[in-house]
Amino acid sequence: SRTLAVRVTPVGRDLPGSAAVFHDVTELRRLEKVRKDFVANVSHELRTPITAIRGYAETLQGGALNDAQVAPRMVEIIHRQSERLSELVEDLLELSRLEAREMTFQRTEVPLALAVSRAAEGVRPKAEGKNQQIGLHIPPQLVALGDGRAIEQVLLNLLDNAVKYTPAGGRVDVDGAYEGGRCVVRVRDTGVGIEPKHLSRIFERFYRVDKGRSRDMGGTGLGLSIVKHLMGAMDGEVKVESQPNAGSTFVIFLPSAAGPTAATG
Ligand code: ADP
């Protein structure tokens, strides 16, 4: 494995640079596998909606168009699948811009109460549809240093997941504080939770705990990897704590506009 290869240093005394080369080759192989898996995933994810769209369009052309019973339902599916396709393409483009470091990030003062309430507006219809309460508890003086748009995107992705993976009648709460000189925001839900063995992997591209179910729920499997990239680009961090069947808490850490001295609660 990778760590093993890195430790083969003594050989390097006779053959300068050999350990580094060994390491590079192992790392290259790993990256190659990651790339291949990614391409395979993208192809599969794109093919699914395309197949559905083409299939239903052809069925309509083949005569179903004149069937007032089934035609509207097929058009509805075509519409839904094309939305799914464009969501996927948007997420892929965002991710590739992030990985190519083509995005520029501002470093300005961002009042978190405002960012959180804006993001919450984006998920409110969905939450209301599921009879869920969203509680926002961000102190008005909590101000981060970062990119306002990126912070809103992060919060939106986390809130969207919280609503999505919480059954009807549940709750989502967002708290904020200064902790250890940083701004901390916690997005807490009372949802299905995540088993410990999946926790370290959910930030990977296309990783889903329950593939079939989360795809039906309309996710792309890219939301959390986008979150992780955005947070990294702002010198921030994202963590998760979760208990199966009890709920999950996603925690983001951002540099504080007040500086490291504002370590008070
Ligand atoms: P998706 O589009 O599938 O939601 P994400 O990258 O946003 O993709 O999340 C990856 C996976 O992590 C999800 O498929 C789901 O299994 C799990 N997950 C994310 N957020 C939550 C949450 N709040 N509660 C339970 N599981 C979650």
PDB file of C-alpha atoms and ligand atoms in Angstrom:
ATOM      1  CA  SER A   1       0.000   0.000   0.000  1.00  0.00           C
ATOM      2  CA  ARG A   2       0.944   3.644  -0.110  1.00  0.00           C
ATOM      3  CA  THR A   3       2.234   3.967   3.450  1.00  0.00           C
ATOM      4  CA  LEU A   4       4.337   0.843   3.077  1.00  0.00           C
ATOM      5  CA  ALA A   5       6.030   2.219  -0.012  1.00  0.00           C
ATOM      6  CA  VAL A   6       6.894   5.509   1.656  1.00  0.00           C
ATOM      7  CA  ARG A   7       8.801   3.695   4.396  1.00  0.00           C
ATOM      8  CA  VAL A   8      11.287   1.962   2.091  1.00  0.00           C
ATOM      9  CA  THR A   9      13.785   4.771   2.592  1.00  0.00           C
ATOM     10  CA  PRO A  10      17.094   2.952   3.455  1.00  0.00           C
ATOM     11  CA  VAL A  11      17.495   1.696  -0.114  1.00  0.00           C
ATOM     12  CA  GLY A  12      17.799   5.295  -1.151  1.00  0.00           C
ATOM     13  CA  ARG A  13      21.297   5.444   0.391  1.00  0.00           C
ATOM     14  CA  ASP A  14      22.776   3.455  -2.481  1.00  0.00           C
ATOM     15  CA  LEU A  15      20.288   4.517  -5.095  1.00  0.00           C
ATOM     16  CA  PRO A  16      19.503   8.166  -4.553  1.00  0.00           C
ATOM     17  CA  GLY A  17      15.901   9.018  -5.252  1.00  0.00           C
ATOM     18  CA  SER A  18      14.651   5.431  -5.491  1.00  0.00           C
ATOM     19  CA  ALA A  19      12.356   5.727  -2.497  1.00  0.00           C
ATOM     20  CA  ALA A  20      10.780   8.814  -3.938  1.00  0.00           C
ATOM     21  CA  VAL A  21      10.290   7.093  -7.290  1.00  0.00           C
ATOM     22  CA  PHE A  22       8.765   4.040  -5.622  1.00  0.00           C
ATOM     23  CA  HIS A  23       6.400   6.319  -3.740  1.00  0.00           C
ATOM     24  CA  ASP A  24       5.482   8.238  -6.884  1.00  0.00           C
ATOM     25  CA  VAL A  25       4.629   5.054  -8.782  1.00  0.00           C
ATOM     26  CA  THR A  26       2.354   3.792  -6.015  1.00  0.00           C
ATOM     27  CA  GLU A  27       0.721   7.193  -5.754  1.00  0.00           C
ATOM     28  CA  LEU A  28       0.369   7.360  -9.551  1.00  0.00           C
ATOM     29  CA  ARG A  29      -1.345   3.968  -9.583  1.00  0.00           C
ATOM     30  CA  ARG A  30      -3.700   5.053  -6.862  1.00  0.00           C
ATOM     31  CA  LEU A  31      -4.550   8.274  -8.690  1.00  0.00           C
ATOM     32  CA  GLU A  32      -5.071   6.337 -11.900  1.00  0.00           C
ATOM     33  CA  LYS A  33      -7.554   4.062 -10.122  1.00  0.00           C
ATOM     34  CA  VAL A  34      -9.361   7.042  -8.604  1.00  0.00           C
ATOM     35  CA  ARG A  35      -9.580   8.599 -12.079  1.00  0.00           C
ATOM     36  CA  LYS A  36     -10.872   5.405 -13.686  1.00  0.00           C
ATOM     37  CA  ASP A  37     -13.468   4.896 -10.949  1.00  0.00           C
ATOM     38  CA  PHE A  38     -14.542   8.493 -11.397  1.00  0.00           C
ATOM     39  CA  VAL A  39     -14.975   8.166 -15.160  1.00  0.00           C
ATOM     40  CA  ALA A  40     -16.913   4.915 -14.677  1.00  0.00           C
ATOM     41  CA  ASN A  41     -19.152   6.609 -12.100  1.00  0.00           C
ATOM     42  CA  VAL A  42     -19.776   9.646 -14.280  1.00  0.00           C
ATOM     43  CA  SER A  43     -20.662   7.460 -17.250  1.00  0.00           C
ATOM     44  CA  HIS A  44     -23.071   5.415 -15.197  1.00  0.00           C
ATOM     45  CA  GLU A  45     -24.688   8.444 -13.571  1.00  0.00           C
ATOM     46  CA  LEU A  46     -25.139  10.182 -16.933  1.00  0.00           C
ATOM     47  CA  ARG A  47     -26.363   7.104 -18.722  1.00  0.00           C
ATOM     48  CA  THR A  48     -29.202   6.403 -16.294  1.00  0.00           C
ATOM     49  CA  PRO A  49     -31.242   9.562 -16.989  1.00  0.00           C
ATOM     50  CA  ILE A  50     -30.274   9.579 -20.677  1.00  0.00           C
ATOM     51  CA  THR A  51     -31.571   6.028 -21.088  1.00  0.00           C
ATOM     52  CA  ALA A  52     -34.848   6.944 -19.400  1.00  0.00           C
ATOM     53  CA  ILE A  53     -35.300  10.101 -21.493  1.00  0.00           C
ATOM     54  CA  ARG A  54     -34.570   8.308 -24.758  1.00  0.00           C
ATOM     55  CA  GLY A  55     -36.752   5.330 -23.835  1.00  0.00           C
ATOM     56  CA  TYR A  56     -39.815   7.388 -22.969  1.00  0.00           C
ATOM     57  CA  ALA A  57     -39.362   9.731 -25.947  1.00  0.00           C
ATOM     58  CA  GLU A  58     -39.249   6.721 -28.273  1.00  0.00           C
ATOM     59  CA  THR A  59     -42.297   5.153 -26.633  1.00  0.00           C
ATOM     60  CA  LEU A  60     -44.169   8.427 -27.138  1.00  0.00           C
ATOM     61  CA  GLN A  61     -43.115   8.570 -30.774  1.00  0.00           C
ATOM     62  CA  GLY A  62     -44.162   4.956 -31.187  1.00  0.00           C
ATOM     63  CA  GLY A  63     -47.780   5.866 -30.470  1.00  0.00           C
ATOM     64  CA  ALA A  64     -48.080   6.513 -26.728  1.00  0.00           C
ATOM     65  CA  LEU A  65     -48.370  10.216 -27.542  1.00  0.00           C
ATOM     66  CA  ASN A  66     -52.017   9.599 -28.488  1.00  0.00           C
ATOM     67  CA  ASP A  67     -52.740   7.803 -25.232  1.00  0.00           C
ATOM     68  CA  ALA A  68     -54.108  10.491 -22.946  1.00  0.00           C
ATOM     69  CA  GLN A  69     -53.733   8.127 -19.999  1.00  0.00           C
ATOM     70  CA  VAL A  70     -49.998   7.496 -20.137  1.00  0.00           C
ATOM     71  CA  ALA A  71     -48.541  10.338 -22.207  1.00  0.00           C
ATOM     72  CA  PRO A  72     -48.571  13.028 -19.481  1.00  0.00           C
ATOM     73  CA  ARG A  73     -46.866  10.672 -17.046  1.00  0.00           C
ATOM     74  CA  MET A  74     -44.090   9.922 -19.549  1.00  0.00           C
ATOM     75  CA  VAL A  75     -43.564  13.605 -20.274  1.00  0.00           C
ATOM     76  CA  GLU A  76     -43.333  14.183 -16.529  1.00  0.00           C
ATOM     77  CA  ILE A  77     -40.619  11.520 -16.226  1.00  0.00           C
ATOM     78  CA  ILE A  78     -38.701  13.000 -19.165  1.00  0.00           C
ATOM     79  CA  HIS A  79     -38.857  16.383 -17.474  1.00  0.00           C
ATOM     80  CA  ARG A  80     -37.692  15.060 -14.110  1.00  0.00           C
ATOM     81  CA  GLN A  81     -34.835  13.074 -15.633  1.00  0.00           C
ATOM     82  CA  SER A  82     -33.638  16.022 -17.681  1.00  0.00           C
ATOM     83  CA  GLU A  83     -33.561  18.125 -14.510  1.00  0.00           C
ATOM     84  CA  ARG A  84     -31.548  15.421 -12.844  1.00  0.00           C
ATOM     85  CA  LEU A  85     -29.152  15.424 -15.778  1.00  0.00           C
ATOM     86  CA  SER A  86     -28.595  19.155 -15.621  1.00  0.00           C
ATOM     87  CA  GLU A  87     -28.095  19.043 -11.846  1.00  0.00           C
ATOM     88  CA  LEU A  88     -25.447  16.380 -12.373  1.00  0.00           C
ATOM     89  CA  VAL A  89     -23.671  18.381 -15.068  1.00  0.00           C
ATOM     90  CA  GLU A  90     -23.729  21.521 -12.887  1.00  0.00           C
ATOM     91  CA  ASP A  91     -22.227  19.634  -9.942  1.00  0.00           C
ATOM     92  CA  LEU A  92     -19.580  18.017 -12.142  1.00  0.00           C
ATOM     93  CA  LEU A  93     -18.579  21.363 -13.617  1.00  0.00           C
ATOM     94  CA  GLU A  94     -18.406  22.951 -10.178  1.00  0.00           C
ATOM     95  CA  LEU A  95     -16.286  20.092  -8.871  1.00  0.00           C
ATOM     96  CA  SER A  96     -13.889  20.184 -11.802  1.00  0.00           C
ATOM     97  CA  ARG A  97     -13.480  23.967 -11.517  1.00  0.00           C
ATOM     98  CA  LEU A  98     -12.729  23.479  -7.814  1.00  0.00           C
ATOM     99  CA  GLU A  99     -10.227  20.711  -8.434  1.00  0.00           C
ATOM    100  CA  ALA A 100      -8.510  22.686 -11.175  1.00  0.00           C
ATOM    101  CA  ARG A 101      -8.418  25.620  -8.725  1.00  0.00           C
ATOM    102  CA  GLU A 102     -10.038  27.771 -11.350  1.00  0.00           C
ATOM    103  CA  MET A 103     -12.384  29.430  -8.916  1.00  0.00           C
ATOM    104  CA  THR A 104     -11.410  32.580  -7.138  1.00  0.00           C
ATOM    105  CA  PHE A 105     -12.437  32.998  -3.548  1.00  0.00           C
ATOM    106  CA  GLN A 106     -13.064  36.260  -1.819  1.00  0.00           C
ATOM    107  CA  ARG A 107     -11.981  36.737   1.742  1.00  0.00           C
ATOM    108  CA  THR A 108     -14.502  39.167   3.108  1.00  0.00           C
ATOM    109  CA  GLU A 109     -16.566  39.498   6.268  1.00  0.00           C
ATOM    110  CA  VAL A 110     -19.593  37.221   6.040  1.00  0.00           C
ATOM    111  CA  PRO A 111     -22.299  37.547   8.710  1.00  0.00           C
ATOM    112  CA  LEU A 112     -23.275  33.928   9.259  1.00  0.00           C
ATOM    113  CA  ALA A 113     -26.825  34.561  10.474  1.00  0.00           C
ATOM    114  CA  LEU A 114     -27.627  36.067   7.085  1.00  0.00           C
ATOM    115  CA  ALA A 115     -25.892  33.301   5.112  1.00  0.00           C
ATOM    116  CA  VAL A 116     -27.717  30.633   7.112  1.00  0.00           C
ATOM    117  CA  SER A 117     -31.125  32.248   6.712  1.00  0.00           C
ATOM    118  CA  ARG A 118     -30.603  32.648   2.969  1.00  0.00           C
ATOM    119  CA  ALA A 119     -29.611  29.000   2.620  1.00  0.00           C
ATOM    120  CA  ALA A 120     -32.593  27.958   4.743  1.00  0.00           C
ATOM    121  CA  GLU A 121     -34.932  29.789   2.345  1.00  0.00           C
ATOM    122  CA  GLY A 122     -33.721  27.429  -0.362  1.00  0.00           C
ATOM    123  CA  VAL A 123     -34.853  24.326   1.480  1.00  0.00           C
ATOM    124  CA  ARG A 124     -37.937  25.690   3.220  1.00  0.00           C
ATOM    125  CA  PRO A 125     -40.500  24.480   0.640  1.00  0.00           C
ATOM    126  CA  LYS A 126     -39.061  20.978   0.790  1.00  0.00           C
ATOM    127  CA  ALA A 127     -39.061  20.995   4.608  1.00  0.00           C
ATOM    128  CA  GLU A 128     -42.645  22.251   4.735  1.00  0.00           C
ATOM    129  CA  GLY A 129     -43.665  19.518   2.337  1.00  0.00           C
ATOM    130  CA  LYS A 130     -42.288  17.011   4.840  1.00  0.00           C
ATOM    131  CA  ASN A 131     -43.810  18.791   7.818  1.00  0.00           C
ATOM    132  CA  GLN A 132     -40.348  19.464   9.259  1.00  0.00           C
ATOM    133  CA  GLN A 133     -39.329  22.333  11.525  1.00  0.00           C
ATOM    134  CA  ILE A 134     -36.150  24.283  10.776  1.00  0.00           C
ATOM    135  CA  GLY A 135     -34.716  26.165  13.758  1.00  0.00           C
ATOM    136  CA  LEU A 136     -32.062  28.834  13.184  1.00  0.00           C
ATOM    137  CA  HIS A 137     -30.005  29.892  16.205  1.00  0.00           C
ATOM    138  CA  ILE A 138     -27.064  31.938  14.923  1.00  0.00           C
ATOM    139  CA  PRO A 139     -25.852  34.865  17.053  1.00  0.00           C
ATOM    140  CA  PRO A 140     -26.027  38.069  14.963  1.00  0.00           C
ATOM    141  CA  GLN A 141     -22.436  39.016  15.877  1.00  0.00           C
ATOM    142  CA  LEU A 142     -20.982  35.803  14.389  1.00  0.00           C
ATOM    143  CA  VAL A 143     -18.929  36.963  11.380  1.00  0.00           C
ATOM    144  CA  ALA A 144     -16.651  34.715   9.353  1.00  0.00           C
ATOM    145  CA  LEU A 145     -13.888  35.531   6.877  1.00  0.00           C
ATOM    146  CA  GLY A 146     -14.560  33.851   3.577  1.00  0.00           C
ATOM    147  CA  ASP A 147     -16.465  33.877   0.325  1.00  0.00           C
ATOM    148  CA  GLY A 148     -20.153  34.655   0.872  1.00  0.00           C
ATOM    149  CA  ARG A 149     -21.346  32.684  -2.119  1.00  0.00           C
ATOM    150  CA  ALA A 150     -19.259  29.622  -1.220  1.00  0.00           C
ATOM    151  CA  ILE A 151     -20.425  29.698   2.408  1.00  0.00           C
ATOM    152  CA  GLU A 152     -24.061  29.848   1.290  1.00  0.00           C
ATOM    153  CA  GLN A 153     -23.477  26.956  -1.094  1.00  0.00           C
ATOM    154  CA  VAL A 154     -21.959  24.867   1.716  1.00  0.00           C
ATOM    155  CA  LEU A 155     -24.866  25.622   4.040  1.00  0.00           C
ATOM    156  CA  LEU A 156     -27.399  24.925   1.306  1.00  0.00           C
ATOM    157  CA  ASN A 157     -25.868  21.519   0.554  1.00  0.00           C
ATOM    158  CA  LEU A 158     -25.799  20.590   4.246  1.00  0.00           C
ATOM    159  CA  LEU A 159     -29.364  21.800   4.852  1.00  0.00           C
ATOM    160  CA  ASP A 160     -30.607  20.070   1.730  1.00  0.00           C
ATOM    161  CA  ASN A 161     -29.136  16.780   2.961  1.00  0.00           C
ATOM    162  CA  ALA A 162     -30.494  17.314   6.486  1.00  0.00           C
ATOM    163  CA  VAL A 163     -34.020  17.742   5.102  1.00  0.00           C
ATOM    164  CA  LYS A 164     -33.588  14.923   2.613  1.00  0.00           C
ATOM    165  CA  TYR A 165     -32.317  12.330   5.081  1.00  0.00           C
ATOM    166  CA  THR A 166     -34.773  13.216   7.837  1.00  0.00           C
ATOM    167  CA  PRO A 167     -38.205  11.596   7.796  1.00  0.00           C
ATOM    168  CA  ALA A 168     -41.414  13.604   7.776  1.00  0.00           C
ATOM    169  CA  GLY A 169     -42.148  15.357  11.059  1.00  0.00           C
ATOM    170  CA  GLY A 170     -38.472  15.648  12.056  1.00  0.00           C
ATOM    171  CA  ARG A 171     -36.342  18.670  12.902  1.00  0.00           C
ATOM    172  CA  VAL A 172     -33.322  20.480  11.560  1.00  0.00           C
ATOM    173  CA  ASP A 173     -31.476  22.948  13.788  1.00  0.00           C
ATOM    174  CA  VAL A 174     -28.590  25.253  12.984  1.00  0.00           C
ATOM    175  CA  ASP A 175     -26.418  26.634  15.786  1.00  0.00           C
ATOM    176  CA  GLY A 176     -23.393  28.882  15.630  1.00  0.00           C
ATOM    177  CA  ALA A 177     -20.662  30.094  17.967  1.00  0.00           C
ATOM    178  CA  TYR A 178     -17.087  31.325  18.250  1.00  0.00           C
ATOM    179  CA  GLU A 179     -14.966  28.404  19.401  1.00  0.00           C
ATOM    180  CA  GLY A 180     -11.191  28.439  19.756  1.00  0.00           C
ATOM    181  CA  GLY A 181     -10.962  31.615  17.703  1.00  0.00           C
ATOM    182  CA  ARG A 182     -12.927  30.180  14.794  1.00  0.00           C
ATOM    183  CA  CYS A 183     -16.524  30.397  13.671  1.00  0.00           C
ATOM    184  CA  VAL A 184     -18.380  27.124  14.085  1.00  0.00           C
ATOM    185  CA  VAL A 185     -21.758  26.272  12.575  1.00  0.00           C
ATOM    186  CA  ARG A 186     -23.576  23.021  13.367  1.00  0.00           C
ATOM    187  CA  VAL A 187     -26.335  21.632  11.151  1.00  0.00           C
ATOM    188  CA  ARG A 188     -28.161  19.045  13.231  1.00  0.00           C
ATOM    189  CA  ASP A 189     -30.939  16.745  12.044  1.00  0.00           C
ATOM    190  CA  THR A 190     -33.109  14.037  13.581  1.00  0.00           C
ATOM    191  CA  GLY A 191     -32.795  11.829  10.527  1.00  0.00           C
ATOM    192  CA  VAL A 192     -31.704   8.357   9.515  1.00  0.00           C
ATOM    193  CA  GLY A 193     -28.095   8.913  10.631  1.00  0.00           C
ATOM    194  CA  ILE A 194     -24.967   7.310   9.208  1.00  0.00           C
ATOM    195  CA  GLU A 195     -23.248   4.145  10.390  1.00  0.00           C
ATOM    196  CA  PRO A 196     -19.656   4.635  11.639  1.00  0.00           C
ATOM    197  CA  LYS A 197     -18.148   2.573   8.806  1.00  0.00           C
ATOM    198  CA  HIS A 198     -19.491   5.024   6.192  1.00  0.00           C
ATOM    199  CA  LEU A 199     -18.582   8.225   8.028  1.00  0.00           C
ATOM    200  CA  SER A 200     -15.085   8.631   6.632  1.00  0.00           C
ATOM    201  CA  ARG A 201     -16.238   7.997   3.066  1.00  0.00           C
ATOM    202  CA  ILE A 202     -19.295  10.184   2.565  1.00  0.00           C
ATOM    203  CA  PHE A 203     -17.137  13.113   1.392  1.00  0.00           C
ATOM    204  CA  GLU A 204     -15.848  11.074  -1.554  1.00  0.00           C
ATOM    205  CA  ARG A 205     -17.240  11.770  -4.998  1.00  0.00           C
ATOM    206  CA  PHE A 206     -20.323   9.644  -5.710  1.00  0.00           C
ATOM    207  CA  TYR A 207     -20.113   7.818  -2.387  1.00  0.00           C
ATOM    208  CA  ARG A 208     -23.571   7.104  -1.022  1.00  0.00           C
ATOM    209  CA  VAL A 209     -24.591   5.014   1.943  1.00  0.00           C
ATOM    210  CA  ASP A 210     -27.634   3.663   0.165  1.00  0.00           C
ATOM    211  CA  LYS A 211     -27.105   4.068  -3.563  1.00  0.00           C
ATOM    212  CA  GLY A 212     -30.584   3.254  -4.788  1.00  0.00           C
ATOM    213  CA  ARG A 213     -32.405   5.203  -2.137  1.00  0.00           C
ATOM    214  CA  SER A 214     -30.385   8.420  -2.278  1.00  0.00           C
ATOM    215  CA  ARG A 215     -30.523   8.439  -6.075  1.00  0.00           C
ATOM    216  CA  ASP A 216     -34.314   8.175  -5.895  1.00  0.00           C
ATOM    217  CA  MET A 217     -34.244  11.085  -3.477  1.00  0.00           C
ATOM    218  CA  GLY A 218     -32.646  13.162  -6.193  1.00  0.00           C
ATOM    219  CA  GLY A 219     -29.059  13.563  -5.022  1.00  0.00           C
ATOM    220  CA  THR A 220     -26.017  13.511  -7.298  1.00  0.00           C
ATOM    221  CA  GLY A 221     -23.630  12.011  -4.753  1.00  0.00           C
ATOM    222  CA  LEU A 222     -21.374  15.048  -5.241  1.00  0.00           C
ATOM    223  CA  GLY A 223     -22.828  17.478  -2.688  1.00  0.00           C
ATOM    224  CA  LEU A 224     -20.519  16.651   0.192  1.00  0.00           C
ATOM    225  CA  SER A 225     -17.363  16.497  -1.911  1.00  0.00           C
ATOM    226  CA  ILE A 226     -18.202  19.994  -3.151  1.00  0.00           C
ATOM    227  CA  VAL A 227     -18.680  21.061   0.473  1.00  0.00           C
ATOM    228  CA  LYS A 228     -15.297  19.641   1.412  1.00  0.00           C
ATOM    229  CA  HIS A 229     -13.527  21.405  -1.468  1.00  0.00           C
ATOM    230  CA  LEU A 230     -15.213  24.747  -0.775  1.00  0.00           C
ATOM    231  CA  MET A 231     -14.318  24.567   2.910  1.00  0.00           C
ATOM    232  CA  GLY A 232     -10.707  23.658   2.136  1.00  0.00           C
ATOM    233  CA  ALA A 233     -10.407  26.570  -0.275  1.00  0.00           C
ATOM    234  CA  MET A 234     -11.497  28.932   2.516  1.00  0.00           C
ATOM    235  CA  ASP A 235      -9.030  27.495   5.066  1.00  0.00           C
ATOM    236  CA  GLY A 236     -11.980  25.946   6.781  1.00  0.00           C
ATOM    237  CA  GLU A 237     -12.993  22.426   7.705  1.00  0.00           C
ATOM    238  CA  VAL A 238     -16.042  20.194   7.750  1.00  0.00           C
ATOM    239  CA  LYS A 239     -16.703  17.333  10.166  1.00  0.00           C
ATOM    240  CA  VAL A 240     -19.555  14.991  10.859  1.00  0.00           C
ATOM    241  CA  GLU A 241     -20.918  13.183  13.898  1.00  0.00           C
ATOM    242  CA  SER A 242     -23.764  10.768  13.552  1.00  0.00           C
ATOM    243  CA  GLN A 243     -25.771   8.007  15.142  1.00  0.00           C
ATOM    244  CA  PRO A 244     -27.791   5.616  13.026  1.00  0.00           C
ATOM    245  CA  ASN A 245     -31.529   6.192  13.464  1.00  0.00           C
ATOM    246  CA  ALA A 246     -30.918   9.170  15.740  1.00  0.00           C
ATOM    247  CA  GLY A 247     -29.541  11.861  13.461  1.00  0.00           C
ATOM    248  CA  SER A 248     -26.459  13.573  12.096  1.00  0.00           C
ATOM    249  CA  THR A 249     -24.593  16.779  12.846  1.00  0.00           C
ATOM    250  CA  PHE A 250     -22.419  18.382  10.185  1.00  0.00           C
ATOM    251  CA  VAL A 251     -20.016  20.932  11.644  1.00  0.00           C
ATOM    252  CA  ILE A 252     -18.204  23.598   9.654  1.00  0.00           C
ATOM    253  CA  PHE A 253     -15.267  25.663  10.898  1.00  0.00           C
ATOM    254  CA  LEU A 254     -14.339  28.983   9.298  1.00  0.00           C
ATOM    255  CA  PRO A 255     -11.775  31.686  10.035  1.00  0.00           C
ATOM    256  CA  SER A 256     -13.321  34.372  12.183  1.00  0.00           C
ATOM    257  CA  ALA A 257     -13.454  38.007  11.091  1.00  0.00           C
ATOM    258  CA  ALA A 258     -12.903  38.932  14.727  1.00  0.00           C
ATOM    259  CA  GLY A 259      -9.501  37.213  14.694  1.00  0.00           C
ATOM    260  CA  PRO A 260      -8.225  34.488  17.013  1.00  0.00           C
ATOM    261  CA  THR A 261      -8.757  36.618  20.125  1.00  0.00           C
ATOM    262  CA  ALA A 262     -12.541  36.282  19.951  1.00  0.00           C
ATOM    263  CA  ALA A 263     -12.365  32.873  21.593  1.00  0.00           C
ATOM    264  CA  THR A 264     -15.330  33.555  23.806  1.00  0.00           C
ATOM    265  CA  GLY A 265     -18.514  31.542  23.448  1.00  0.00           C
TER     266      GLY A 265
HETATM  267  P1  ADP B   1     -26.289  12.841  -2.219  1.00  0.00           P
HETATM  268  O1  ADP B   1     -26.528  13.648  -3.427  1.00  0.00           O
HETATM  269  O2  ADP B   1     -26.453  11.366  -2.437  1.00  0.00           O
HETATM  270  O3  ADP B   1     -27.045  13.339  -1.023  1.00  0.00           O
HETATM  271  P2  ADP B   1     -23.901  13.828  -0.846  1.00  0.00           P
HETATM  272  O4  ADP B   1     -22.493  13.913  -1.315  1.00  0.00           O
HETATM  273  O5  ADP B   1     -24.572  15.104  -0.474  1.00  0.00           O
HETATM  274  O6  ADP B   1     -24.698  13.026  -1.954  1.00  0.00           O
HETATM  275  O7  ADP B   1     -23.945  12.852   0.405  1.00  0.00           O
HETATM  276  C1  ADP B   1     -23.312  11.576   0.334  1.00  0.00           C
HETATM  277  C2  ADP B   1     -24.060  10.545   1.164  1.00  0.00           C
HETATM  278  O8  ADP B   1     -23.916  10.849   2.559  1.00  0.00           O
HETATM  279  C3  ADP B   1     -25.559  10.501   0.925  1.00  0.00           C
HETATM  280  O9  ADP B   1     -25.892   9.678  -0.170  1.00  0.00           O
HETATM  281  C4  ADP B   1     -26.080   9.938   2.240  1.00  0.00           C
HETATM  282  O10 ADP B   1     -25.951   8.520   2.232  1.00  0.00           O
HETATM  283  C5  ADP B   1     -25.087  10.484   3.264  1.00  0.00           C
HETATM  284  N1  ADP B   1     -25.615  11.691   3.957  1.00  0.00           N
HETATM  285  C6  ADP B   1     -25.310  12.981   3.682  1.00  0.00           C
HETATM  286  N2  ADP B   1     -25.941  13.821   4.530  1.00  0.00           N
HETATM  287  C7  ADP B   1     -26.659  13.051   5.382  1.00  0.00           C
HETATM  288  C8  ADP B   1     -27.522  13.322   6.504  1.00  0.00           C
HETATM  289  N3  ADP B   1     -27.764  14.577   6.934  1.00  0.00           N
HETATM  290  N4  ADP B   1     -28.079  12.254   7.143  1.00  0.00           N
HETATM  291  C9  ADP B   1     -27.832  10.993   6.731  1.00  0.00           C
HETATM  292  N5  ADP B   1     -27.035  10.664   5.684  1.00  0.00           N
HETATM  293  C10 ADP B   1     -26.445  11.681   5.017  1.00  0.00           C
END
